[in-house]
PDB file of C-alpha atoms in Angstrom:
ATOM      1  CA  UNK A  77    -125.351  -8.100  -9.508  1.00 48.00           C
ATOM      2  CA  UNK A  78    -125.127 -11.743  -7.715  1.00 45.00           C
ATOM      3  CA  UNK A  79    -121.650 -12.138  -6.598  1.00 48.00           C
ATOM      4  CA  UNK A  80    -119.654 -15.527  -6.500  1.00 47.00           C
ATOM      5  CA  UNK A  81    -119.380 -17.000  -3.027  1.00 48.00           C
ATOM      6  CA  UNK A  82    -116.490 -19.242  -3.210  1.00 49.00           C
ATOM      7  CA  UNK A  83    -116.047 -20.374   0.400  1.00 47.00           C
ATOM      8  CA  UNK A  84    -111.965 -20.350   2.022  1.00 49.00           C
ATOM      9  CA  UNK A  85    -109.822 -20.456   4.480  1.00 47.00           C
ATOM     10  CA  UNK A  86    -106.908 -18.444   5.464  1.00 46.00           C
ATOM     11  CA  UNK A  87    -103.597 -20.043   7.088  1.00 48.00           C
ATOM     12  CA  UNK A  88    -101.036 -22.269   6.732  1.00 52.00           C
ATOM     13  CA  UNK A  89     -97.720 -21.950   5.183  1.00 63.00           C
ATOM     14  CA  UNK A  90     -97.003 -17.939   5.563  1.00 71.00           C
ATOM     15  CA  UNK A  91     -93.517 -18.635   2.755  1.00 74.00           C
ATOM     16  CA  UNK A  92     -95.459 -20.374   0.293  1.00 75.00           C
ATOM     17  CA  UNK A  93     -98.300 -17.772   0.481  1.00 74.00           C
ATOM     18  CA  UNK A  94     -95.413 -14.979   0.155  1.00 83.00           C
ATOM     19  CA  UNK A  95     -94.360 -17.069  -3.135  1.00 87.00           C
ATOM     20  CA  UNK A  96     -98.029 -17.549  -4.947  1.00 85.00           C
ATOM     21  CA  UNK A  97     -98.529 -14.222  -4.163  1.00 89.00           C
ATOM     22  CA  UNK A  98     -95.462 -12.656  -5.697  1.00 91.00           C
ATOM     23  CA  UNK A  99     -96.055 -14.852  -8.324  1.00 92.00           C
ATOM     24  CA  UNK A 100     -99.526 -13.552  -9.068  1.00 96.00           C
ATOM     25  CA  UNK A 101     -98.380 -10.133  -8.739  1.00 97.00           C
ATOM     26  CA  UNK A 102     -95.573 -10.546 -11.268  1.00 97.00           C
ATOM     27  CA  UNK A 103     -98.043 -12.623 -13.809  1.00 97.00           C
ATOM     28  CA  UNK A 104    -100.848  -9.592 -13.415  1.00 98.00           C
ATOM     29  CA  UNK A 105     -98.948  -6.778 -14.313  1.00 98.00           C
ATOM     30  CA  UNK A 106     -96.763  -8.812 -17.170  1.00 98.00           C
ATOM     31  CA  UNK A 107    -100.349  -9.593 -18.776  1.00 98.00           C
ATOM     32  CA  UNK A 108    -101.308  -6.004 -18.153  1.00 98.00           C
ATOM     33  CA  UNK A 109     -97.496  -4.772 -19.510  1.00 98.00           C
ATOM     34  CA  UNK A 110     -98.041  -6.646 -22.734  1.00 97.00           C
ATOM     35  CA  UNK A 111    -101.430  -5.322 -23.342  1.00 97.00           C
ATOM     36  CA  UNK A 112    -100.581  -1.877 -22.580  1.00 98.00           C
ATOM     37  CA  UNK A 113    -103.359  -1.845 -20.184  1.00 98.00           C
ATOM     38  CA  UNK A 114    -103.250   0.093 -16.875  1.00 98.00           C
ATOM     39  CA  UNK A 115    -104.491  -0.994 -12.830  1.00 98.00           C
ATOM     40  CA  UNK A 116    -105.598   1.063  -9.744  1.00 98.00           C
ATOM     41  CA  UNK A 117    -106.001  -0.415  -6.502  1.00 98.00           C
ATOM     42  CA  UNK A 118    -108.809   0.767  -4.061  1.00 98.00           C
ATOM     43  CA  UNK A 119    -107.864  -0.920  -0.586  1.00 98.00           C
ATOM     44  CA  UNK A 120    -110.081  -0.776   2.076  1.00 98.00           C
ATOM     45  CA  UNK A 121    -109.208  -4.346   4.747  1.00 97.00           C
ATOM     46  CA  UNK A 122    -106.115  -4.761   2.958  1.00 98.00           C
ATOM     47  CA  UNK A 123    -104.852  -1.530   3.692  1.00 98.00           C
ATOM     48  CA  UNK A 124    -102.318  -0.963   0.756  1.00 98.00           C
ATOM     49  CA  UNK A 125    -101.146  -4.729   0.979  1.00 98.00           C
ATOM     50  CA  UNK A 126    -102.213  -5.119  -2.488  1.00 98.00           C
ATOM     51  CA  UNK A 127    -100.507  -2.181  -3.828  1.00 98.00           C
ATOM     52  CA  UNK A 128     -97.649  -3.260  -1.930  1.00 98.00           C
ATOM     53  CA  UNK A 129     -97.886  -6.933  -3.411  1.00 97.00           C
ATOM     54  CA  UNK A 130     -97.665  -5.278  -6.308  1.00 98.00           C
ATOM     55  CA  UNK A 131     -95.385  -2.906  -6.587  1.00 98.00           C
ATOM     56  CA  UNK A 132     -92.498  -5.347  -4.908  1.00 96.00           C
ATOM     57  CA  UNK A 133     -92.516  -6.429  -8.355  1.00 97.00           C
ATOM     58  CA  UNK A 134     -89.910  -4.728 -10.592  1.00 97.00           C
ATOM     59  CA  UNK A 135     -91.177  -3.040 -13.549  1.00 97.00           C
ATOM     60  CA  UNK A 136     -94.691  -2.636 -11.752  1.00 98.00           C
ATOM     61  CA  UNK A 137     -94.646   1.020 -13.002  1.00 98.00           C
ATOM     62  CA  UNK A 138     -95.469  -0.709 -16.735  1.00 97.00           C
ATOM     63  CA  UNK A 139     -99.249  -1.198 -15.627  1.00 98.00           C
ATOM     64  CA  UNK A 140     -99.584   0.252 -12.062  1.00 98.00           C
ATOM     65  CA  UNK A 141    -101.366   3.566 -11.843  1.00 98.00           C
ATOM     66  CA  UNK A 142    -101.561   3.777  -7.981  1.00 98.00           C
ATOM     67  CA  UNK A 143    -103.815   3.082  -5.149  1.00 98.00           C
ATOM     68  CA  UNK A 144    -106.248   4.515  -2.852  1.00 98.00           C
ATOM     69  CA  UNK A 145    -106.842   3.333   0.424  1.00 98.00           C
ATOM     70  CA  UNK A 146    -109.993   4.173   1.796  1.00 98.00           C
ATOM     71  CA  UNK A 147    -110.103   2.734   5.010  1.00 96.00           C
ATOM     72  CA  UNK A 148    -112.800   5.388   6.285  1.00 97.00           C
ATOM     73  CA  UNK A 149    -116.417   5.100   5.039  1.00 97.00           C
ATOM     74  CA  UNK A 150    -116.025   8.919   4.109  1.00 98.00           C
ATOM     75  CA  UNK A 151    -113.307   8.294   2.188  1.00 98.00           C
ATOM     76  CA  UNK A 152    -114.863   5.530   0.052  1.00 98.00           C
ATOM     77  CA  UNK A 153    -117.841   8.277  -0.398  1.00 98.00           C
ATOM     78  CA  UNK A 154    -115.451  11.147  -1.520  1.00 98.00           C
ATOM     79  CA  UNK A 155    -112.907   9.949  -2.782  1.00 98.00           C
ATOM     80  CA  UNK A 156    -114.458   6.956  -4.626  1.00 98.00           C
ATOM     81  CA  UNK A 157    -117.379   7.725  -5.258  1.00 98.00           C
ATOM     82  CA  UNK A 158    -119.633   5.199  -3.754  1.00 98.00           C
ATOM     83  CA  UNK A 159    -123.049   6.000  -2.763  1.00 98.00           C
ATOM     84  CA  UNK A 160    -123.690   7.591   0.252  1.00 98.00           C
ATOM     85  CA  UNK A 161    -126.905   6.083   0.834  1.00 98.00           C
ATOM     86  CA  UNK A 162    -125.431   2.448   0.817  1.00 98.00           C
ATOM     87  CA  UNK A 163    -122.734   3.228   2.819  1.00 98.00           C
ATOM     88  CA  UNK A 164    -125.458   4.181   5.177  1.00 97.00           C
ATOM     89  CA  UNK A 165    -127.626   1.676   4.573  1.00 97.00           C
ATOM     90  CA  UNK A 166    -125.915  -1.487   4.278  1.00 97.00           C
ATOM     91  CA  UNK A 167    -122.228  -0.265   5.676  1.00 97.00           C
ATOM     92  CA  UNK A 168    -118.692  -0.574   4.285  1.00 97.00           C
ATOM     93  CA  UNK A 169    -118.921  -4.279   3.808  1.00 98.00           C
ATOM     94  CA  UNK A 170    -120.968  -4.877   0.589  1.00 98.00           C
ATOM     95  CA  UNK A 171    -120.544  -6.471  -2.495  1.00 98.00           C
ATOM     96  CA  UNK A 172    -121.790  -3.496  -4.296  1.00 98.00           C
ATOM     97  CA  UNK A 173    -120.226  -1.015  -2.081  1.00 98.00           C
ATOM     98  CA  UNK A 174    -117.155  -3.054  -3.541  1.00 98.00           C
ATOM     99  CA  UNK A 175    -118.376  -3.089  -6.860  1.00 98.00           C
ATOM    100  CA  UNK A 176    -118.266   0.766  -6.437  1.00 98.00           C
ATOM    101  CA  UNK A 177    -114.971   0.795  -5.273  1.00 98.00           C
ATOM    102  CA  UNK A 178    -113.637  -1.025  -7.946  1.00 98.00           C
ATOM    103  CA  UNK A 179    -115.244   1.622 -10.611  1.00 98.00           C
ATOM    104  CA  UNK A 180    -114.744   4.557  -8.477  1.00 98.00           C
ATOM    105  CA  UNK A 181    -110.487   4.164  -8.552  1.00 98.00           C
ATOM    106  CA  UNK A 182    -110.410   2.783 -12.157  1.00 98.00           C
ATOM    107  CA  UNK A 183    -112.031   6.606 -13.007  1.00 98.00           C
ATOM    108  CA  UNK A 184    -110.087   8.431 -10.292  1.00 98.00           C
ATOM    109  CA  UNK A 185    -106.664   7.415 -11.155  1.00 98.00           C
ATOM    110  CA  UNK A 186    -107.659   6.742 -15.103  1.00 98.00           C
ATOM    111  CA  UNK A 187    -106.730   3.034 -15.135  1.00 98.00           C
ATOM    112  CA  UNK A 188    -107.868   0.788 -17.892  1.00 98.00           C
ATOM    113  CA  UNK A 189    -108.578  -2.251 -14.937  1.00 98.00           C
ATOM    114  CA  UNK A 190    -109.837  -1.443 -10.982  1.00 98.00           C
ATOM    115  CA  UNK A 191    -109.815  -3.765  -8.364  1.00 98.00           C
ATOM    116  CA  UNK A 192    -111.182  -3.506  -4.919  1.00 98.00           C
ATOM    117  CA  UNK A 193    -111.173  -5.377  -1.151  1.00 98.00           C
ATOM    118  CA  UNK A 194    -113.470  -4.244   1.510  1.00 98.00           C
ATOM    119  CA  UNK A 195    -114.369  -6.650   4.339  1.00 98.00           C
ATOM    120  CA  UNK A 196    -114.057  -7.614   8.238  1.00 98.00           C
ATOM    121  CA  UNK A 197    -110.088  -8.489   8.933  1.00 97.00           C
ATOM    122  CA  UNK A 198    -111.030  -8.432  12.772  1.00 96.00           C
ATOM    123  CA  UNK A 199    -110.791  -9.226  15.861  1.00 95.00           C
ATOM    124  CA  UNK A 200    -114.353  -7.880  16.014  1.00 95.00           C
ATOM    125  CA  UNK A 201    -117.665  -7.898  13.380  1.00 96.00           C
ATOM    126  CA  UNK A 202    -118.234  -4.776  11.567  1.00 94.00           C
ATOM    127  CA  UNK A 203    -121.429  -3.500  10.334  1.00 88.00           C
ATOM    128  CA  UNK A 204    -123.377  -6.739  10.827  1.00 92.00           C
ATOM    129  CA  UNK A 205    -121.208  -8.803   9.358  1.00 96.00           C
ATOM    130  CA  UNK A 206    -118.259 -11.422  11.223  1.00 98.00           C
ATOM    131  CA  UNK A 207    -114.885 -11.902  10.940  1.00 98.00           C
ATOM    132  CA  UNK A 208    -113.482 -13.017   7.329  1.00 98.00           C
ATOM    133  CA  UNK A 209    -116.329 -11.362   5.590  1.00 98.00           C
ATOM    134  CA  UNK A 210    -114.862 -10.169   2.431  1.00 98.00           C
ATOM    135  CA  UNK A 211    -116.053  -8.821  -1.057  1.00 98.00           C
ATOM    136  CA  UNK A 212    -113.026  -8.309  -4.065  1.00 98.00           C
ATOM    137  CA  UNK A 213    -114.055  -6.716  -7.077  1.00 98.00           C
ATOM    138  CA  UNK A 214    -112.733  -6.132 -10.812  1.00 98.00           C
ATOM    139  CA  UNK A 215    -113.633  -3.774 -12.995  1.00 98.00           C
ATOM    140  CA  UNK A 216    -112.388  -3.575 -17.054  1.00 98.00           C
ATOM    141  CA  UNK A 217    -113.079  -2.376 -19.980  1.00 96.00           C
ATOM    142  CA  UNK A 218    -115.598  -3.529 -22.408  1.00 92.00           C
ATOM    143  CA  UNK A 219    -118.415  -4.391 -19.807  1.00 92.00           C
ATOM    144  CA  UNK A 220    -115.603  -6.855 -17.387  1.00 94.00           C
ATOM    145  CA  UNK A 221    -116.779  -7.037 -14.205  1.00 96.00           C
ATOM    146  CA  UNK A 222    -116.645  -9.339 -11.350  1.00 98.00           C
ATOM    147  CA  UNK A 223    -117.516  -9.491  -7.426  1.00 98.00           C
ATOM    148  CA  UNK A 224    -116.609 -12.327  -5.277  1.00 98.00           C
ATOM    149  CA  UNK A 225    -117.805 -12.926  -1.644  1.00 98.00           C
ATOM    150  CA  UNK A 226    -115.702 -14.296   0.534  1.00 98.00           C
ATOM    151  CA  UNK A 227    -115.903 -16.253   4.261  1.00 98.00           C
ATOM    152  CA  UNK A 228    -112.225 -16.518   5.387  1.00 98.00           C
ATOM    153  CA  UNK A 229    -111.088 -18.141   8.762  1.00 96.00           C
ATOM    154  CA  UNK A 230    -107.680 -17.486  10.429  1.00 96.00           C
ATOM    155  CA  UNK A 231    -106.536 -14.158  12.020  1.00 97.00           C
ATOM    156  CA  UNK A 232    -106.445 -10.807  11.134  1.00 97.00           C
ATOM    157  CA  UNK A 233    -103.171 -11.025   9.465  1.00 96.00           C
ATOM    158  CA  UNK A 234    -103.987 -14.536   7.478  1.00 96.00           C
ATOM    159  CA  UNK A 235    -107.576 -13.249   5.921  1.00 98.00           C
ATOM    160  CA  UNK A 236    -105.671  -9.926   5.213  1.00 98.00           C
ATOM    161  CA  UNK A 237    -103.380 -11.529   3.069  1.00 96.00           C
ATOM    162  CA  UNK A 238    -106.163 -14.228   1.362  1.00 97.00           C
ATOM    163  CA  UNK A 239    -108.182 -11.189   0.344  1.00 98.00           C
ATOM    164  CA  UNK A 240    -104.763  -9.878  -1.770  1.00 98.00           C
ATOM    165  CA  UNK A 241    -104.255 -13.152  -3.300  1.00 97.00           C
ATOM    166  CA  UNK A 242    -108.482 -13.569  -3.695  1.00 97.00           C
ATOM    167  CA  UNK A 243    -108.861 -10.385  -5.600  1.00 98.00           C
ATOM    168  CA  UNK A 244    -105.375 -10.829  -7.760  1.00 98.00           C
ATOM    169  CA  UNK A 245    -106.435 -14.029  -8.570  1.00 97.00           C
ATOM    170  CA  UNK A 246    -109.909 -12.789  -9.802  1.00 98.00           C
ATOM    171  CA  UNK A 247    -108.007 -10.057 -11.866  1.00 98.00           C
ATOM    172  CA  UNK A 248    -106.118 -12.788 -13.090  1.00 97.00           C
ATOM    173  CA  UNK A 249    -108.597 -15.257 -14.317  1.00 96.00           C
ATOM    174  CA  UNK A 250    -110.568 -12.077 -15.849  1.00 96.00           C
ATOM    175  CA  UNK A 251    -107.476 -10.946 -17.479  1.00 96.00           C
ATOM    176  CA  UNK A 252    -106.788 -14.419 -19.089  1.00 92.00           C
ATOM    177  CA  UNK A 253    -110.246 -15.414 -19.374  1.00 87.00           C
ATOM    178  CA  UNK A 254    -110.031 -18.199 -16.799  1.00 74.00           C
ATOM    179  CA  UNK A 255    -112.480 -16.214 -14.587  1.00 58.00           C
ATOM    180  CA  UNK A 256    -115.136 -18.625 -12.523  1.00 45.00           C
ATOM    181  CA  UNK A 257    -116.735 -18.861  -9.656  1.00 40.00           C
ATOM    182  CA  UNK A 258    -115.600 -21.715  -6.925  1.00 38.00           C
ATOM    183  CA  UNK A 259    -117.265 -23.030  -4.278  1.00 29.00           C
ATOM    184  CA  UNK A 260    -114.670 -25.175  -2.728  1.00 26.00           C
ATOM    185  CA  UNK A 261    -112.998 -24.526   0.800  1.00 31.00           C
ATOM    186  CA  UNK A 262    -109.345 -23.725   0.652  1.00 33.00           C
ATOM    187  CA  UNK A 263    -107.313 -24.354   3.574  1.00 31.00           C
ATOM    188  CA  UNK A 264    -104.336 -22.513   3.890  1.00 37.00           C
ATOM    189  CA  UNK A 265    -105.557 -19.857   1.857  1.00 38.00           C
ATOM    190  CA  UNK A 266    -103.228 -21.219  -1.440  1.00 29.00           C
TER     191      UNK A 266
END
């Protein structure tokens, strides 16, 4: 699997990233609601932020299974079920080990839809790869699945919160169709 690059940048206007991304949050899970379709979370940069995102929403409990946040490489083996030997051999920070991720909490926690972050937050590279490396992924039924790479400037906190809105946004566009891959910067991470 090739995934998207699209290439962004974090920052800007913290209140109006607070706002898209409640508003992303809210429109996920009401598409989810009305389908009767079900999400897990597998957090691994993020740690919980998206499961947090989400469940701020009322009514979250409608689609929301839960989360796993497998900030440890073990964890992501164990727990998730990604492959040992690519942890080992390419490291944490992988599109497929994302990919995995993404499959490996949709089964755990039963969920119709998975969705997955894994990347470098910072202030230092991790397993080869810089800063504002990140890979979100979404898994669904019937064969839906999607990986995008992503190269995110700002600080820790900024490219932690553009990888929530990257991979609710991906869920989103799969969810509705509207899925595609962009290659355009983004300042400000909106």
């Amino acid at each position: 699997m090739t995934p998207a690059t699209p290439v962004t940048s974090a920052g800007k206007d913290a209140a109006a990233g607070d706002v898209l991304l409640r508003g992303l949050a809210t429109s996920v899970l009401d598409v989810l609601a009305r389908r009767g379709s079900t999400l897990a979370v597998a957090e691994s940069l993020t740690g919980g932020l998206v499961a947090a995102e989400l469940t701020s929403v009322p009514g979250a409990s409608r689609a929301l299974r839960g989360a796993v946040t497998a900030y440890a490489t073990d964890i992501k083996r164990d727990v998730l079920g990604v492959d040992g030997t690519l942890l080992a051999e390419r490291g944490a920070v992988d599109p497929e080990v994302a990919r995995q991720m993404a499959v490996g909490v949709r089964g755990v926690l039963a969920a119709d839809w998975g969705v997955s972050t894994t990347g470098v937050a910072g202030p230092d590279p991790q397993d080869g790869q810089p800063v504002g490396t990140v890979y979100v992924a979404v898994i669904g039924p019937h064969g839906a699945e999607k990986v995008s790479a992503l190269r995110l400037n700002g600080d820790r906190a900024e490219i932690r919160r553009e990888s929530v809105r990257s991979v609710l946004e991906l869920l989103s566009g799969e969810l509705t169709g509207n899925g595609r891959t962009q290659d355009t910067e983004r300042n400000g991470g909106t």
